[in-house]
XYZ file of C-alpha atoms in Angstrom:
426
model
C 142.066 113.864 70.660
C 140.048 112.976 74.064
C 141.505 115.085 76.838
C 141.552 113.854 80.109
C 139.116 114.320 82.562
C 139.108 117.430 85.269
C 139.629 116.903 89.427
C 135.676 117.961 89.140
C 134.947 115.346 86.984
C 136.473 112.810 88.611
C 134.852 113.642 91.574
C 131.195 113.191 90.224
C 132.241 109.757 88.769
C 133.415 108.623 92.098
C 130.205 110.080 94.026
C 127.737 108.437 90.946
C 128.946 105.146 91.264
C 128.689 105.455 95.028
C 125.268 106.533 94.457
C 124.672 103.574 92.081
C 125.696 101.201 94.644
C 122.902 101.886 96.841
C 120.631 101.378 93.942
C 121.843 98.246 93.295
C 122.172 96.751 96.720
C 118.311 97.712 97.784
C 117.120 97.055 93.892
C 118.746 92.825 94.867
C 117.374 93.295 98.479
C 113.871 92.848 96.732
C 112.185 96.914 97.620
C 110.339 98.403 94.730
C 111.674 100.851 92.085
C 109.988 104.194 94.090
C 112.465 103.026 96.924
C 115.402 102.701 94.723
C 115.093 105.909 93.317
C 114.697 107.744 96.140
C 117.639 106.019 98.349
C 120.229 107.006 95.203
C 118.606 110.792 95.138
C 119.046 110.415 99.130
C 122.651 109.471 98.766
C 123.763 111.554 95.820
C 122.513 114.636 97.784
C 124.043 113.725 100.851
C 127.475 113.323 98.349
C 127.022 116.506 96.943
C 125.676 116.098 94.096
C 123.522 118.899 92.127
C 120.694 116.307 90.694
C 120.532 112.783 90.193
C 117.789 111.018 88.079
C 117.490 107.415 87.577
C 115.450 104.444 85.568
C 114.371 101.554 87.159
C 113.409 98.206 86.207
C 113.365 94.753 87.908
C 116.966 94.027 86.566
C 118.603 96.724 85.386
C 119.585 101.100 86.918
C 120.316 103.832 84.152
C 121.201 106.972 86.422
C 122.292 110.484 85.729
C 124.295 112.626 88.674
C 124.784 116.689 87.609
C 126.948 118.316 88.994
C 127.593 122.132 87.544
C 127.914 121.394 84.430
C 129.118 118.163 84.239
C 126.685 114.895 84.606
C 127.618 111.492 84.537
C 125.449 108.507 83.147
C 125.604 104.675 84.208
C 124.102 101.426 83.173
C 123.990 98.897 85.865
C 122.430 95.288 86.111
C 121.751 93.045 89.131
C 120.915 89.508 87.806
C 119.727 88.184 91.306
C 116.968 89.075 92.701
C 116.032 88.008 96.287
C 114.372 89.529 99.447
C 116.879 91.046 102.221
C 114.555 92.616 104.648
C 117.405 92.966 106.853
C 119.692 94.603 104.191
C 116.860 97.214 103.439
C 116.725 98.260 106.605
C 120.498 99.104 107.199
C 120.797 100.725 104.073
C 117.584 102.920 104.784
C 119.126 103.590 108.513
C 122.755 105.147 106.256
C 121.289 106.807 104.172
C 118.675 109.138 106.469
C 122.358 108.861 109.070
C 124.378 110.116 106.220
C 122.001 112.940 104.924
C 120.897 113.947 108.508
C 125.211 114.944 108.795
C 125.208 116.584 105.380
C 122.861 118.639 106.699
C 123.763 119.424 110.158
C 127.483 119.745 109.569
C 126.453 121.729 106.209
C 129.477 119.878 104.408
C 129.084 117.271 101.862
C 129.718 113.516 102.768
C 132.955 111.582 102.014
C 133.041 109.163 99.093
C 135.234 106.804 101.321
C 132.687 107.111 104.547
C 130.010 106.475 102.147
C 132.307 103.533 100.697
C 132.853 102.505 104.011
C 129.679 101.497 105.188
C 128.182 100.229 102.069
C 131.454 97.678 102.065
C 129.750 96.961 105.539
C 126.244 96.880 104.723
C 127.345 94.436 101.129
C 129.456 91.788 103.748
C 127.065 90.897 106.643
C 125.798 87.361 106.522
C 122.276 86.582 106.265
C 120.778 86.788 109.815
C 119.465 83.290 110.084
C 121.392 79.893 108.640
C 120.100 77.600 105.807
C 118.247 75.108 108.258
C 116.583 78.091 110.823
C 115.752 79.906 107.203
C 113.380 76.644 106.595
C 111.848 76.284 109.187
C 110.475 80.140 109.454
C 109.548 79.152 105.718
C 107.472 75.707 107.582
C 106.010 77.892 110.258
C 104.573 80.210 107.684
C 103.462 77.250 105.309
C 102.145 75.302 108.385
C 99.560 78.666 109.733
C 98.534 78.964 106.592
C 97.477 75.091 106.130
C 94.980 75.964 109.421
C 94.228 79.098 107.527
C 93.099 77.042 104.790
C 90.989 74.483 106.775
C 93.845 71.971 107.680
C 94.016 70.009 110.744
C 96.693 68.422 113.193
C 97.816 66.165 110.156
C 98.028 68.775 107.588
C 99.751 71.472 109.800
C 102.627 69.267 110.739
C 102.988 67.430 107.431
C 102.891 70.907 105.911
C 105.747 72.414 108.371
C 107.862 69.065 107.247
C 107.779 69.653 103.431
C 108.023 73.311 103.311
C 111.004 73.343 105.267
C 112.630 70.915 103.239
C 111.541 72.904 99.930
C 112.752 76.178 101.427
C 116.069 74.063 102.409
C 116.408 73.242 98.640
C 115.860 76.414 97.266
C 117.883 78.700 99.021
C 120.917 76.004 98.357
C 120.140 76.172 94.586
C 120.153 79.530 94.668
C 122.959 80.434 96.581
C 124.418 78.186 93.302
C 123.393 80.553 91.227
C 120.819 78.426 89.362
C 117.520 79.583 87.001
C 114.893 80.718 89.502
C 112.561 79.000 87.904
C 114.038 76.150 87.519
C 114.694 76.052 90.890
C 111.120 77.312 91.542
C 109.537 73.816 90.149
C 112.186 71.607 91.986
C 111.499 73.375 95.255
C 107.676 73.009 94.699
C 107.937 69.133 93.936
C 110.254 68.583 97.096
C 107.698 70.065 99.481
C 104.584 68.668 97.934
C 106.456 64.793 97.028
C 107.583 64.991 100.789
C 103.786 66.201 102.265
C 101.842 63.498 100.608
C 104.870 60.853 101.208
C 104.186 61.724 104.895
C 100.679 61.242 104.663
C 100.879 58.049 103.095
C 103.326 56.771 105.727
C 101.475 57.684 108.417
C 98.428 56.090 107.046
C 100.268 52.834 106.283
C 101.233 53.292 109.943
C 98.001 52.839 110.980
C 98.409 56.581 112.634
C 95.876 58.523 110.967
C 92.992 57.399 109.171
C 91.124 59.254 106.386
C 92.176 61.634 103.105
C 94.345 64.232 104.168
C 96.323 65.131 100.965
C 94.282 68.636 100.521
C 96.997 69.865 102.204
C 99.896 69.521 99.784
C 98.949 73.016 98.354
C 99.717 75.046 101.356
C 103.588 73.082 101.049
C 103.856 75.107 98.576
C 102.792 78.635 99.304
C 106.391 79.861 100.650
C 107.093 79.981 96.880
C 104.216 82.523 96.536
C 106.462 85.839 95.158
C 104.284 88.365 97.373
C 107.100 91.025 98.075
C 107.216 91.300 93.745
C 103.706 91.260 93.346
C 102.771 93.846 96.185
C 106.465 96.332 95.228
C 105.129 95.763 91.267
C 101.704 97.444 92.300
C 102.990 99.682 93.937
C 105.423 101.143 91.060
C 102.330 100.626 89.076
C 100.473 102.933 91.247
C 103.053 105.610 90.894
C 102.553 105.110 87.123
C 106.117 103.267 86.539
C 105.133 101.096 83.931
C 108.649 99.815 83.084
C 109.682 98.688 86.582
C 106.133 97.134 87.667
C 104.927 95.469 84.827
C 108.548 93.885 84.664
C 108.189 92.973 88.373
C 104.618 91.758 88.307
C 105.787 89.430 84.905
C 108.266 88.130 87.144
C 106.196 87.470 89.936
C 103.722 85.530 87.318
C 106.555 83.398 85.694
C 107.277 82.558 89.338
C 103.863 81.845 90.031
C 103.138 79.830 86.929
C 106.444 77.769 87.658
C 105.474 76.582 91.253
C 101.660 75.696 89.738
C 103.009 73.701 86.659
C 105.070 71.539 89.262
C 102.227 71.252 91.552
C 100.096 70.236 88.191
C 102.741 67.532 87.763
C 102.791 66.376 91.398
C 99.312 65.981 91.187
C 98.877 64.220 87.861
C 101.573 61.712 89.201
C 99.696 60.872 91.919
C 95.861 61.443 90.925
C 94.774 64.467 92.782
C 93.293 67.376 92.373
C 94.225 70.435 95.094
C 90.358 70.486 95.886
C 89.701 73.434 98.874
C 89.247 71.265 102.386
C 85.731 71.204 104.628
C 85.929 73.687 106.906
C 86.872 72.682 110.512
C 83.698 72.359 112.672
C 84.938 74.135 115.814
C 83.754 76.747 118.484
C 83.811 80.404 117.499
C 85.428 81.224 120.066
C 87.927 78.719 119.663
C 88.389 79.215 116.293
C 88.850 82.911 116.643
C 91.761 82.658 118.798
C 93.337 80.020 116.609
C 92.970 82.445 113.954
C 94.889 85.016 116.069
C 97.455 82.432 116.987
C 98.462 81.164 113.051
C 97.908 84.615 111.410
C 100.627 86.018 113.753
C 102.756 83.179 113.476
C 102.661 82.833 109.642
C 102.916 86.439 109.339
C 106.338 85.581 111.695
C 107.087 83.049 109.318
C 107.172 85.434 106.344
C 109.200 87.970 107.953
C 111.855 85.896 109.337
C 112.172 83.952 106.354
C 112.895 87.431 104.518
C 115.877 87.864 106.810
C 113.879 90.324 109.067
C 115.297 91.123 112.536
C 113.362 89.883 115.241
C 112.081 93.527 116.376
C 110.968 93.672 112.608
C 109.304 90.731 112.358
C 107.401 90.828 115.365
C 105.979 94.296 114.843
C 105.108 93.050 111.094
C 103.271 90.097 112.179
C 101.295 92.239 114.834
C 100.434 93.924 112.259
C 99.038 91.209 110.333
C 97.384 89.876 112.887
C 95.105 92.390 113.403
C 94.276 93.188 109.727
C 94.141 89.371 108.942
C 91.827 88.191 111.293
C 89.892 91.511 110.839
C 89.546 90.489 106.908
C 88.210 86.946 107.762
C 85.841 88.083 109.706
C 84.684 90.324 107.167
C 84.511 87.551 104.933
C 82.277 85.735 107.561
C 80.133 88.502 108.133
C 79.298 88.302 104.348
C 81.598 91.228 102.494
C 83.368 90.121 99.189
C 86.890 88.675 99.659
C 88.347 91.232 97.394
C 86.312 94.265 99.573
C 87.657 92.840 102.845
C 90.892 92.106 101.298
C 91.584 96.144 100.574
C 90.164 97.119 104.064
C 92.849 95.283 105.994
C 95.695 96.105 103.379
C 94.341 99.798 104.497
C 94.859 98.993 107.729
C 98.148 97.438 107.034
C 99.500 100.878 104.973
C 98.305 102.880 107.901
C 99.770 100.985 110.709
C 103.097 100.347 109.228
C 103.431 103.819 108.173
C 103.050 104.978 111.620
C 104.938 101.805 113.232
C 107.841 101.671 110.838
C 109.525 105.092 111.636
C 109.684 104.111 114.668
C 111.642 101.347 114.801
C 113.853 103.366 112.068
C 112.934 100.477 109.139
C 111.246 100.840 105.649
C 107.147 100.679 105.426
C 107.650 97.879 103.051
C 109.223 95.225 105.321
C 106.519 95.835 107.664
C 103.852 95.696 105.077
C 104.733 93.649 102.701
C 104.868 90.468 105.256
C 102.040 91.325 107.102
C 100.138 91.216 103.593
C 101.480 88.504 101.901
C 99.550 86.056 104.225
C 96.355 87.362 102.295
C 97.979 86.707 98.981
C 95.174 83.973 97.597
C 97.939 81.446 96.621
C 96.268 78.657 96.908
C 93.464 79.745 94.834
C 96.072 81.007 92.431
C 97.378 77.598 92.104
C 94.587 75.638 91.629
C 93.553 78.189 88.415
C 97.000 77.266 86.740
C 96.357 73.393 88.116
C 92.732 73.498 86.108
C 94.093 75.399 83.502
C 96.505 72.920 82.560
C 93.698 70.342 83.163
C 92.002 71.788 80.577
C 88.836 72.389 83.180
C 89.273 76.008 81.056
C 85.689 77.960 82.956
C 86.989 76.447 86.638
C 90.442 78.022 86.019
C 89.172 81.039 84.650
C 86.890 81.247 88.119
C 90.006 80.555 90.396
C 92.032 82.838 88.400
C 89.372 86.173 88.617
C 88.795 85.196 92.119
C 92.705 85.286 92.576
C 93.370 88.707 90.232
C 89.999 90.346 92.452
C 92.055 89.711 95.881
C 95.573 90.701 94.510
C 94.404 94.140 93.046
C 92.580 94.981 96.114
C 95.093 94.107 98.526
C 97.493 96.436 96.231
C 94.653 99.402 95.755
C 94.812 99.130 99.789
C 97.996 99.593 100.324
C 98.307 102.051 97.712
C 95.538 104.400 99.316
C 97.323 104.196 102.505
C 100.605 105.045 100.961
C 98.613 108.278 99.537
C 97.218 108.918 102.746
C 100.099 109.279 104.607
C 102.779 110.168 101.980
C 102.624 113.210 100.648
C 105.186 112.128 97.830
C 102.237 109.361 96.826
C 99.329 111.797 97.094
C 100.065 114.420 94.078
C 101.212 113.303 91.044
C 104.934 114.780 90.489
């Protein structure tokens, strides 16, 4: 016959779950598995508990708390997965608060304090509303249409259908529909509404000219850069079960935006062909460089629920190590050997930056990185693919890989460099 369990028992069961929370909260906030782990260690510590181990994947938290000689094991799953750069931050900010008092005071923390703020932490509102979340999602999608060669035309064509595609998504999936569904809606909104705007204003007798290159970059907001940078990064640390699960996710995401786009463009006979290059002064062009990197770095962040003092330290950031990689570029380096020089930078500089502002590395880095995610070049790889132009896709596609793993071997290094967790394998 079962007997009930001890006061002691009861005890860890109350502190695990508490523990688990945290896990699940930053694991739905988007941060990678490393982070995860260590905020539920963090917290079970700071609760008194003896040892707490955990598994990690993209969906799912199996954890064990000790305590004497009684453990306690849980199976959790968090079916939605977003980005809450905001939400990361507070819950890194309680737990270093909470374990700073466990160890000053020298007495473990309350389950209800703990309860307390998590209750907190779970109930705030996203920072910005539906319609001021799409248009940080057109800024972004708008700096990188100049990024990518665009003009006056593209720019504000691109700012209209991104915002509208971000508008749709985040509706859908507040709704609690497929991702990827709502992946390949969102990606036909913004492109349909781009070239629609085009046309009109060429019927208008406004603009003259092609200027539909630009539909890709009304897409790139769908680009999944905080998976594909967090699943590196686990794979880095040699967890195979959170970051190959991650970087699938971050494909099927991927794949699901290009196979609209395909569509889009078989609809209306085009191909998402790279644009000329603008033919403008240096000097000119160098500042305007400085100007969109910062604000589509902006973009990012703030569309990621970042706080303002966040986002504007993250798109300094990427200012500096974007420009610095396109001038690389210029000066005749490899994209994928400029790519992990300014993802260096970026480690480095948000490692130093982020403690001070009390916020995790990754919402600094990830943003100011995910502007030199080659999107559109991933894109136009599934685009040819399903073409059947088979060697072009293949070209876009190693050209896209080469960038991705050296932006993640460059912020990998820098973790190592200034982590001592990251530099020795334990």
């Amino acid at each position: 016959m079962p007997t009930a369990p001890t006061d002691d028992e009861l005890e860890l069961i109350r502190r695990s779950g508490v523990a688990l929370r945290v896990g699940r909260l930053s694991l739905s906030a988007g941060t990678g598995s490393y982070r995860v782990k260590a905020s539920m260690a963090r917290m079970a510590h700071a609760l008194g508990v003896d040892r707490h181990e955990a598994q990690v994947t993209l969906t799912e938290i199996t954890t064990t708390s000790h305590r004497g000689r009684s453990f306690r094991t849980e199976v959790s799953e968090v079916r939605r997965v977003g980005v809450n750069a905001d939400r990361l931050a507070d819950l890194e900010i309680l737990v270093s608060d909470l374990e700073r008092d466990a160890r000053t005071t020298g007495e473990e923390i309350t389950v209800e304090r703990a309860t307390a703020e998590l209750d907190r932490i779970a109930a705030k509102p996203p920072l910005y509303p539906a319609l001021v979340n799409a248009i940080w999602s057109g800024m972004a999608c708008a700096a990188f249409a100049f990024l990518n060669n665009g003009g006056p035309v593209e720019i504000g064509t691109v700012f209209v259908g991104a915002a509208l595609g971000q508008l749709v998504r985040r509706a859908m999936l507040h709704r609690g529909y497929n991702q990827f569904g709502v992946t390949m809606l969102a990606a036909a909104v913004a492109a349909f509404t781009y070239l629609g705007l085009v046309e009109l204003l060429q019927a208008a007798g406004a603009i003259e000219g092609r200027h539909q290159a630009g539909y890709v970059s009304a897409v790139l907001f769908l680009i999944p850069g905080f998976a594909l940078v967090t699943a590196a990064l686990d794979l880095a640390r040699l967890d195979f079960s959170a970051g190959l699960t991650r970087l699938v996710y971050a494909l099927m995401i991927l794949v699901s935006a290009a196979l609209s786009l395909w569509a889009v463009s078989s609809i209306v006979g085009l191909a998402p062909d790279p644009a000329t290059p603008l033919d403008l002064d240096p000097g000119v062009l160098l500042v305007l460089r400085f100007a969109a990197s910062f604000l589509g770095v902006l973009g990012f962040a703030l569309m990621f629920n970042s706080p303002w003092r966040m986002a504007l330290l993250a798109a300094t950031v990427g200012m500096l190590a974007n420009v610095g990689r396109l001038e690389l570029i210029a000066a005749g380096f490899a994209a994928q050997s400029a790519a992990a020089m300014a993802a260096l930078v970026v480690g480095v500089l948000a490692a130093y930056a982020a403690p001070r502002i009390h916020v995790p590395r990754v919402t600094i880095s990830v943003p100011a990185v995910v502007i030199m995610v080659p999107g559109a070049t991933a894109y136009r790889a599934v685009f040819h693919l399903a073409d059947g132009a088979t060697i072009l896709a293949l070209s876009y596609t190693v050209q896209a890989a080469l960038v991705v793993v050296a932006l993640s071997i460059g912020l990998a290094v820098a973790r190592m460099l200034t982590d001592r967790t990251w530099a020795f394998d334990r």
